[in-house]
Amino acid sequence: MADADVIVVGAGLAGLVAACEVIDRGRSVLIVDQENAANLGGQAFWSFGGLFFVDSPEQRRLGIRDTHELALQDWLGSAGFDRPEDHWPRQWAHAYVDFAAGEKRSWLRERGLQTFALVGWAERGGYDANGHGNSVPRFHITWGTGPAIVDIFRGEPQPDVRAFLVKAAWERREDAVIPFLAEALNDDAEEVWQEALDGLVAFSSQESLELLQSARSRKFKDSAAKRFHLWLEEAIQQVQFELRAKAQFDTRPFAKITRKELKET
Ligand SMILES: Cc1cc2nc3c(=O)[nH]c(=O)nc-3n(C[C@H](O)[C@H](O)[C@H](O)COP(=O)(O)OP(=O)(O)OC[C@H]3O[C@@H](n4cnc5c(N)ncnc54)[C@H](O)[C@@H]3O)c2cc1C
């Protein structure tokens, strides 16, 4: 086990932000998680990425009048803290609204994160300042999704993190990421090109097939070449199989395809 000044348990957003803070102070950090590296980010991997900011420039540009007091009133109105054991959740609400009305936006922007100019109204609740939920729009949507991932990928030195980013890109199933997967096929690290192969198979489109076929000319310096070509040919076969099956299903009603034909496909 490596030495570190600080150990963070949990590689979700809270743990990763804590790790950033430790690194920014010149200390080393070890992050441990019950899950493997493919699940880096915890719930945030699945989340929509909407950010709660209070009185942001985006809100002001849209004429939304928001204040720290209003946001805190909304939070306390929704939470209804009225028991002794609500002490710490109440402290958390105060701290989080301070953060969301303060350094949260600039902290994220310093790290390259930007948001759409439109602000959404999630958890709208009771529609007014005394009811449940947000009384004004505060849901800021992360700018960039795919391209932002690609930029981070290109500068990322850790192969397992690059592999994670490739997975995050293809699991969204947007055709726009297919060229990115082709780029990742050229990565030196085996876990990265394997993930890219999985992604191109998951798409199983004519475009992904052509990109896989053109990867046959990829040159390797080391012994990974044999494994790459084995995996690549398997991926090509799977995509061809999927495309043939799709063509059958597209032209005839499902009920008319016999079991024998399916086997032959
Ligand atoms: C589908 C979905 C959509 C969402 N959309 C939004 C949104 O748009 N906006 C928003 O603000 N929020 C959203 N959220 C909520 C947001 O993603 C979470 O609040 C946030 O990511 C939680 O971060 P966390 O670090 O506190 O916890 P987690 O992400 O849960 O991380 C905890 C980590 O600790 C690890 N762990 C737990 N126990 C142990 C243990 N004993 N030992 C080792 N490791 C352990 C877990 O494996 C995990 O990696 C969404 C959530 C989901 C699921």
Short mmCIF file of C-alpha atoms in Angstrom, two decimals, residues 160-265:
data_model
loop_
_atom_site.label_atom_id
_atom_site.label_comp_id
_atom_site.label_asym_id
_atom_site.label_seq_id
_atom_site.Cartn_x
_atom_site.Cartn_y
_atom_site.Cartn_z
CA ASP A 160 -7.47 3.71 -16.14
CA VAL A 161 -8.94 7.21 -16.02
CA ARG A 162 -8.74 7.47 -19.83
CA ALA A 163 -10.51 4.10 -20.08
CA PHE A 164 -13.18 5.40 -17.70
CA LEU A 165 -13.71 8.50 -19.86
CA VAL A 166 -14.08 6.35 -22.98
CA LYS A 167 -16.70 4.27 -21.17
CA ALA A 168 -18.50 7.39 -19.94
CA ALA A 169 -18.61 8.64 -23.55
CA TRP A 170 -20.00 5.50 -25.20
CA GLU A 171 -22.51 4.60 -22.51
CA ARG A 172 -24.49 7.72 -23.47
CA ARG A 173 -25.06 6.11 -26.92
CA GLU A 174 -24.76 9.35 -28.89
CA ASP A 175 -23.48 8.82 -32.44
CA ALA A 176 -21.30 11.93 -32.15
CA VAL A 177 -18.83 10.04 -29.93
CA ILE A 178 -18.04 7.36 -32.53
CA PRO A 179 -15.03 9.25 -34.03
CA PHE A 180 -13.74 9.75 -30.48
CA LEU A 181 -13.89 5.98 -29.94
CA ALA A 182 -11.88 5.52 -33.14
CA GLU A 183 -9.27 7.92 -31.73
CA ALA A 184 -9.19 5.96 -28.46
CA LEU A 185 -8.51 2.75 -30.44
CA ASN A 186 -5.04 4.19 -31.06
CA ASP A 187 -4.30 4.59 -27.36
CA ASP A 188 -1.18 2.78 -26.15
CA ALA A 189 -2.89 1.43 -23.04
CA GLU A 190 -4.70 -1.85 -23.50
CA GLU A 191 -7.57 -1.00 -21.14
CA VAL A 192 -8.29 2.12 -23.20
CA TRP A 193 -8.43 0.49 -26.64
CA GLN A 194 -10.44 -2.42 -25.17
CA GLU A 195 -13.00 0.04 -23.85
CA ALA A 196 -13.11 1.77 -27.24
CA LEU A 197 -13.72 -1.60 -28.92
CA ASP A 198 -16.58 -2.30 -26.50
CA GLY A 199 -18.06 1.08 -27.37
CA LEU A 200 -17.85 0.58 -31.13
CA VAL A 201 -19.49 -2.83 -30.76
CA ALA A 202 -22.23 -1.31 -28.60
CA PHE A 203 -23.05 1.12 -31.44
CA SER A 204 -22.97 -1.60 -34.11
CA SER A 205 -23.54 0.86 -36.95
CA GLN A 206 -22.09 1.00 -40.45
CA GLU A 207 -19.85 3.86 -39.28
CA SER A 208 -18.51 1.91 -36.32
CA LEU A 209 -17.88 -1.11 -38.58
CA GLU A 210 -15.86 0.97 -41.06
CA LEU A 211 -13.80 2.52 -38.27
CA LEU A 212 -13.07 -0.91 -36.83
CA GLN A 213 -12.03 -2.21 -40.23
CA SER A 214 -9.69 0.71 -40.80
CA ALA A 215 -8.04 -0.01 -37.40
CA ARG A 216 -6.65 -3.21 -38.97
CA SER A 217 -3.74 -1.12 -40.24
CA ARG A 218 -2.78 0.02 -36.74
CA LYS A 219 0.93 -0.54 -36.05
CA PHE A 220 2.27 -1.60 -32.65
CA LYS A 221 5.73 -1.43 -31.16
CA ASP A 222 5.19 -4.27 -28.69
CA SER A 223 3.59 -7.64 -28.10
CA ALA A 224 0.14 -6.09 -27.65
CA ALA A 225 -0.31 -6.23 -31.45
CA LYS A 226 -1.46 -9.86 -31.41
CA ARG A 227 -4.04 -9.27 -28.68
CA PHE A 228 -5.26 -6.08 -30.36
CA HIS A 229 -5.86 -7.82 -33.68
CA LEU A 230 -7.59 -10.79 -32.00
CA TRP A 231 -9.95 -8.46 -30.14
CA LEU A 232 -10.43 -6.30 -33.21
CA GLU A 233 -11.46 -9.20 -35.46
CA GLU A 234 -13.87 -10.42 -32.80
CA ALA A 235 -15.38 -6.94 -32.56
CA ILE A 236 -15.75 -6.71 -36.35
CA GLN A 237 -17.54 -10.07 -36.41
CA GLN A 238 -19.92 -8.99 -33.65
CA VAL A 239 -20.80 -5.75 -35.44
CA GLN A 240 -21.33 -7.58 -38.75
CA PHE A 241 -23.60 -10.04 -36.96
CA GLU A 242 -25.60 -7.20 -35.37
CA LEU A 243 -25.93 -5.37 -38.68
CA ARG A 244 -27.19 -8.49 -40.47
CA ALA A 245 -29.66 -9.16 -37.66
CA LYS A 246 -30.86 -5.54 -37.76
CA ALA A 247 -31.33 -5.72 -41.54
CA GLN A 248 -33.56 -8.79 -41.11
CA PHE A 249 -35.64 -7.21 -38.40
CA ASP A 250 -35.97 -3.93 -40.28
CA THR A 251 -37.39 -5.52 -43.43
CA ARG A 252 -39.79 -8.09 -41.97
CA PRO A 253 -42.16 -8.30 -39.04
CA PHE A 254 -40.59 -10.09 -36.08
CA ALA A 255 -43.21 -12.86 -36.14
CA LYS A 256 -42.17 -13.89 -39.64
CA ILE A 257 -38.52 -14.53 -38.79
CA THR A 258 -38.05 -18.21 -38.07
CA ARG A 259 -35.80 -19.64 -35.41
CA LYS A 260 -33.73 -21.34 -38.13
CA GLU A 261 -33.15 -18.02 -39.93
CA LEU A 262 -32.10 -16.33 -36.73
CA LYS A 263 -29.52 -19.07 -36.12
CA GLU A 264 -28.16 -18.67 -39.62
CA THR A 265 -27.85 -14.89 -39.28
#
